């Protein structure tokens, strides 16, 4: 080891290099990294399952895997992607890293609880991996009864216990966010001066805290049914499998908003930065986030139009579902209005953010389509629905996650990635994504049902297109892995504020010191003062 | 604000115990439907006292109050919307209405074979109980066995034919079956076995025999008040 | 942003807040809010099972009424009274800790833990009784119900064991928590008042949940 020529200022990364210092850290920035590494693992695990599925579906006959294996693959894909990647993705990584920085705090309100969240996540991950090694589950990620309670042949108990533990990890994260936003804001940082990213994390945290426990108890009832042999959803005793769906979707529909609201927060930050303009309609944007979180709780029944739910309930849920489109529409229009007459530049994060807006709009509009009671009967459980929610979750959330990662990467690591490669990856992902999932809208509308490993010959062309797109998408996801890792060592130094962005997090050095701020800043103005000339005395 | 005194706490505690006594006493009264309402109302009052005084909500700041309230409000949202479904289901779909004769037996756990095992035998989920070959009469086609048919209907066909999903003729809908019966029993059986429009082959249950299908069709026809000449009918 | 805390803080305290906080008052407010947010999620955790129970009870009123009659109302009532009393002792422990009376705090905490343990013991006796009468549909054991609606009575007892078991687990955690507080008191740990009061919030919530479990399960029957 040669001597280091210049001494870097102490920051959160070079405090200590031992593994032990990482595993016992209570620094929110390091915990963010623990999450980042673990969710990346699950992202590629779920992605691998998806790759095998698309390989199977490239041709009509079921020739790559058996139907039972296929069932286990799509279940694994769903479980890994939903609970081990999407739900913790932005909140637990970017949220953990940025929330205290953005509100001018030294750390989260409960740093130890924050670490406990990660350990719970890790334990849940061990359960999930054990489940995979022991043979997986064949119920799908939804664990519908009676598949999961009476007929399942897989490791349902391992899977649901893992998800319950992951759920508590997510509850504790949400709790920490709520208390941090309420109690840890810097002086002068009133609610209406909060960055929209913080609003988005706050709205997400509310859903995490109020919806996740219902998932936990519901899956616990499944576990009890299997372990103790009691019958809570067993029709023989008078149990109602549809009740499971009600309770499950009471969590899992709001969970969709857990997966999209943080993305909206990220995109708001990026668009306003690269349009060099104040965000259009800040108040509306903030309240739209809360409105989506609230209304998101009232719409779950639109998953159950053909499940035996009463038609009256279906109508109520359908109308309530249409209402969610209003705040979502407000957001899309405001992003567009922010771009209008802005000095738009197309750095890597901006490409992802623009991709998000377009794809989320398609996903949202098709969401209104499937929320219509009559149309849903036709497209329910077809690839139309698959395409719809992948436009929201992959086209929306994953795009936003990558956008956020590229936007704040210089802050997190102190180093810059090669922007050319970043743009190439962003465009590859956008093209690959659309080629993968747009044909699925058509397939679904033609009647191809989800969750089959074989299909009639006439669907082969569209499926081949989709599989071809998936291979482009996979390449697009591997690129950032390569150049981001490269940048950790060889990337040029980024400086505290490479994008000339506003916001408290950009006033600290990159990477930030362990306690974030040498002096707690005092905030005197609204966020996103891009159109106001920046003075040296302005902290944000 | 003066610090709460011991006497104050004892007062709350005695009130809680008195309410408990009242609640138990009301359980012995003939209150009928209202009993659950009375006992749960008392529980709500007790909960209110605990939250307000023992959990210091009376002195709490607004935000913890909102946090506490939202737990209860969200519970009410869940209960309200779920009960909207259960309270508005049509009479024959009400939970509990279908029960007197359970449509099928749940398989004991572990009874369903593991599909990954080598000798795969999906053939016999106890749920469906297709007629064993040995019990079948010689020389199919024969007269539909409507009691076995009813069993098959209740376990499989009812999914769509029970309510008429996706264009399926509803069992009991005389006009719909009248039109279809004109095609003849053999056509109906062949449609049901091979699939027709939205109807998947054998209703998506390949383990069913043609005889099972025949019986189920027979059951749906007779439930709709239609008798149809069948080739096996000659002896009768 | 300055409103009063549920925890009565003493201005003369010499204790320092944790490093991420500016003041002890801020820390106490954060702790209280955090506990309440957790309790809100606990309400929904039990709420899911209450919901399922409500659906089935309205669907099978006769069966649930009959099955409820086989529970031991006497022991259930005594247990409810014990839990309500334990909430009183917990509150008295709060008062003592605010008054910096460590001896009284320790006594009240010990009493609270003891009442919780008695509750669990009585619950155990009840469960043993139900196992003996073959009313426990657990682990494939035979379920014998002397009245009609056997299957739905089985559903009732599934809920009975799931709800009371889950509650007992929470109470067990509560007892351990109170015992930890007792150790803190004996060692005169820092921030003792905040710790005891926040542990108390959890204890009261477990009591509050039982206040609903009791009428739902035990008082569903037709008595007298």
Coordinates of C-alpha atoms in Angstrom, one line a residue, chain A residues 182-414:
Chain A
X182 CA -42.3 15.9 11.6
X183 CA -39.6 16.5 14.2
X184 CA -36.2 16.9 12.5
X185 CA -36.6 19.8 10.0
X186 CA -34.1 22.5 10.1
X187 CA -35.1 25.9 11.4
X188 CA -37.2 27.8 8.8
X189 CA -38.0 24.7 6.8
X190 CA -41.7 24.9 6.9
X191 CA -43.9 22.2 5.3
X192 CA -44.4 24.4 2.3
X193 CA -40.7 24.7 1.8
X194 CA -40.0 21.0 1.8
X195 CA -38.7 19.5 -1.4
X196 CA -41.2 17.4 -3.2
X197 CA -39.0 14.3 -2.7
X198 CA -39.6 14.7 1.0
X199 CA -43.3 15.1 0.5
X200 CA -43.3 11.9 -1.6
X201 CA -41.4 10.0 1.1
X202 CA -43.8 11.2 3.7
X203 CA -46.8 10.2 1.7
X204 CA -45.2 6.8 1.1
X205 CA -44.4 6.4 4.7
X206 CA -48.1 6.9 5.7
X207 CA -49.1 4.1 3.4
X208 CA -46.3 1.8 4.7
X209 CA -47.4 2.3 8.3
X210 CA -51.1 2.0 7.7
X211 CA -51.3 -0.7 5.0
X212 CA -48.5 -3.0 5.7
X213 CA -49.8 -4.4 9.0
X214 CA -52.9 -5.6 7.3
X215 CA -50.7 -7.6 4.8
X216 CA -48.8 -9.0 7.8
X217 CA -51.9 -10.2 9.6
X218 CA -53.4 -11.6 6.4
X219 CA -50.3 -13.6 5.5
X220 CA -50.0 -14.6 9.1
X221 CA -53.5 -16.1 8.9
X222 CA -52.3 -18.1 5.8
X223 CA -49.3 -19.2 7.8
X224 CA -51.4 -20.2 10.8
X225 CA -53.8 -22.0 8.5
X226 CA -50.9 -24.1 7.2
X227 CA -48.9 -24.5 10.4
X228 CA -51.7 -25.0 12.9
X229 CA -54.2 -26.5 10.5
X230 CA -56.9 -24.1 11.3
X231 CA -59.2 -22.9 8.5
X232 CA -59.8 -19.2 8.3
X233 CA -60.2 -19.1 4.5
X234 CA -61.2 -22.7 4.0
X235 CA -64.6 -22.9 2.3
X236 CA -65.4 -26.2 3.9
X237 CA -65.8 -24.5 7.2
X238 CA -67.6 -21.5 5.8
X239 CA -64.5 -19.5 5.1
X240 CA -64.4 -17.2 2.2
X241 CA -61.4 -17.1 -0.1
X242 CA -62.6 -13.7 -1.5
X243 CA -62.1 -12.3 2.0
X244 CA -58.4 -13.0 1.6
X245 CA -58.4 -11.0 -1.6
X246 CA -60.1 -8.1 0.2
X247 CA -57.5 -8.0 3.0
X248 CA -54.6 -8.7 0.6
X249 CA -55.5 -5.8 -1.7
X250 CA -56.2 -3.5 1.2
X251 CA -52.4 -3.6 1.4
X252 CA -51.4 -4.4 -2.0
X253 CA -53.2 -1.7 -3.9
X254 CA -51.8 1.0 -1.7
X255 CA -48.5 -0.8 -2.1
X256 CA -48.6 0.2 -5.7
X257 CA -48.5 3.7 -4.5
X258 CA -45.6 2.8 -2.2
X259 CA -44.0 1.8 -5.4
X260 CA -44.8 4.9 -7.5
X261 CA -45.0 7.9 -5.1
X262 CA -41.3 8.0 -4.3
X263 CA -40.6 7.8 -8.1
X264 CA -42.8 10.9 -8.5
X265 CA -40.8 12.7 -5.9
X266 CA -37.5 11.8 -7.6
X267 CA -38.8 12.9 -11.0
X268 CA -40.0 16.2 -9.6
X269 CA -36.5 17.0 -8.3
X270 CA -34.9 16.0 -11.6
X271 CA -37.2 17.8 -14.0
X272 CA -37.1 21.1 -12.2
X273 CA -33.3 20.9 -12.0
X274 CA -32.7 20.1 -15.7
X275 CA -35.4 22.6 -16.8
X276 CA -33.7 25.2 -14.7
X277 CA -37.1 26.4 -13.5
X278 CA -39.1 26.5 -10.3
X279 CA -41.5 23.5 -10.3
X280 CA -44.9 24.5 -11.6
X281 CA -47.7 24.4 -9.1
X282 CA -45.7 23.3 -6.0
X283 CA -48.7 23.3 -3.6
X284 CA -50.8 21.2 -6.0
X285 CA -47.9 18.8 -6.4
X286 CA -47.5 18.3 -2.7
X287 CA -51.2 17.9 -2.0
X288 CA -51.6 15.6 -5.0
X289 CA -49.0 13.2 -3.4
X290 CA -51.0 13.1 -0.2
X291 CA -54.3 12.8 -2.1
X292 CA -52.9 9.8 -4.1
X293 CA -51.8 8.2 -0.8
X294 CA -55.2 8.7 0.8
X295 CA -57.4 7.8 -2.2
X296 CA -55.2 4.8 -2.9
X297 CA -56.7 3.2 0.2
X298 CA -60.2 3.3 -1.2
X299 CA -59.8 1.5 -4.5
X300 CA -58.6 -2.0 -3.8
X301 CA -61.8 -3.7 -4.9
X302 CA -61.0 -3.0 -8.6
X303 CA -58.8 -6.1 -8.4
X304 CA -61.8 -8.2 -7.6
X305 CA -64.4 -7.4 -10.3
X306 CA -64.5 -11.0 -11.4
X307 CA -63.8 -12.6 -8.1
X308 CA -67.3 -12.8 -6.8
X309 CA -67.5 -9.4 -5.3
X310 CA -71.0 -7.8 -5.3
X311 CA -71.6 -5.6 -8.3
X312 CA -72.5 -2.6 -6.1
X313 CA -69.2 -2.8 -4.4
X314 CA -67.5 -3.1 -7.8
X315 CA -69.2 0.1 -9.0
X316 CA -68.1 1.9 -5.8
X317 CA -64.6 0.8 -6.2
X318 CA -64.5 1.5 -9.9
X319 CA -65.7 5.1 -9.4
X320 CA -63.2 5.7 -6.6
X321 CA -60.5 4.3 -8.8
X322 CA -61.2 6.9 -11.5
X323 CA -60.7 9.6 -8.8
X324 CA -57.1 8.6 -8.4
X325 CA -56.5 9.6 -11.9
X326 CA -57.2 13.3 -11.0
X327 CA -54.2 13.9 -8.7
X328 CA -52.0 11.7 -11.0
X329 CA -53.1 13.9 -13.9
X330 CA -52.2 17.0 -11.9
X331 CA -48.7 15.7 -11.5
X332 CA -48.2 14.9 -15.2
X333 CA -49.6 18.3 -16.3
X334 CA -47.4 20.1 -13.8
X335 CA -44.3 18.3 -15.0
X336 CA -45.1 19.2 -18.5
X337 CA -45.7 22.8 -17.4
X338 CA -42.4 22.9 -15.6
X339 CA -40.6 21.9 -18.8
X340 CA -42.5 24.6 -20.8
X341 CA -40.1 27.4 -21.7
X342 CA -37.4 25.9 -19.4
X343 CA -33.8 25.6 -20.4
X344 CA -34.0 21.9 -20.8
X345 CA -30.8 19.9 -21.0
X346 CA -30.7 16.1 -21.4
X347 CA -28.2 14.7 -18.9
X348 CA -28.7 11.0 -17.9
X349 CA -31.0 11.6 -15.0
X350 CA -33.2 13.8 -17.2
X351 CA -33.6 11.1 -19.8
X352 CA -34.8 8.7 -17.2
X353 CA -37.2 11.3 -15.7
X354 CA -38.7 12.1 -19.1
X355 CA -39.0 8.4 -19.8
X356 CA -40.9 8.1 -16.5
X357 CA -43.4 10.8 -17.4
X358 CA -44.3 9.2 -20.7
X359 CA -44.4 5.6 -19.5
X360 CA -46.2 6.5 -16.3
X361 CA -48.9 8.3 -18.4
X362 CA -49.4 5.2 -20.5
X363 CA -49.5 3.0 -17.4
X364 CA -51.9 5.4 -15.7
X365 CA -54.3 5.7 -18.6
X366 CA -54.5 2.0 -19.1
X367 CA -55.1 1.8 -15.4
X368 CA -58.3 3.8 -15.8
X369 CA -59.2 1.4 -18.6
X370 CA -58.9 -1.7 -16.4
X371 CA -60.7 0.0 -13.6
X372 CA -63.8 0.1 -15.7
X373 CA -66.0 -2.7 -14.6
X374 CA -67.0 -3.9 -18.0
X375 CA -63.6 -3.7 -19.7
X376 CA -62.0 -5.4 -16.8
X377 CA -64.1 -8.5 -17.3
X378 CA -62.5 -8.8 -20.7
X379 CA -58.9 -8.1 -19.9
X380 CA -58.8 -9.4 -16.3
X381 CA -55.8 -11.7 -15.8
X382 CA -54.6 -11.2 -19.3
X383 CA -51.3 -9.7 -20.5
X384 CA -53.1 -6.4 -20.8
X385 CA -53.0 -6.1 -17.0
X386 CA -49.4 -7.4 -17.0
X387 CA -48.4 -4.6 -19.4
X388 CA -50.4 -2.0 -17.5
X389 CA -48.7 -2.6 -14.2
X390 CA -45.3 -3.1 -15.7
X391 CA -45.6 0.4 -17.3
X392 CA -46.3 1.7 -13.8
X393 CA -43.7 -0.3 -11.9
X394 CA -40.9 -0.8 -14.4
X395 CA -41.6 2.1 -16.7
X396 CA -42.4 4.3 -13.8
X397 CA -40.7 3.2 -10.6
X398 CA -37.6 1.5 -12.0
X399 CA -37.0 4.4 -14.4
X400 CA -37.3 6.9 -11.5
X401 CA -35.1 4.7 -9.3
X402 CA -32.4 4.7 -12.0
X403 CA -32.9 8.4 -12.6
X404 CA -32.5 9.2 -8.9
X405 CA -29.5 7.0 -8.6
X406 CA -27.8 8.8 -11.4
X407 CA -28.9 12.2 -10.1
X408 CA -27.6 11.6 -6.6
X409 CA -24.7 9.2 -7.4
X410 CA -22.1 12.0 -7.3
X411 CA -23.5 13.0 -3.9
X412 CA -23.4 9.5 -2.6
X413 CA -20.0 8.6 -3.9
X414 CA -18.3 11.9 -4.6

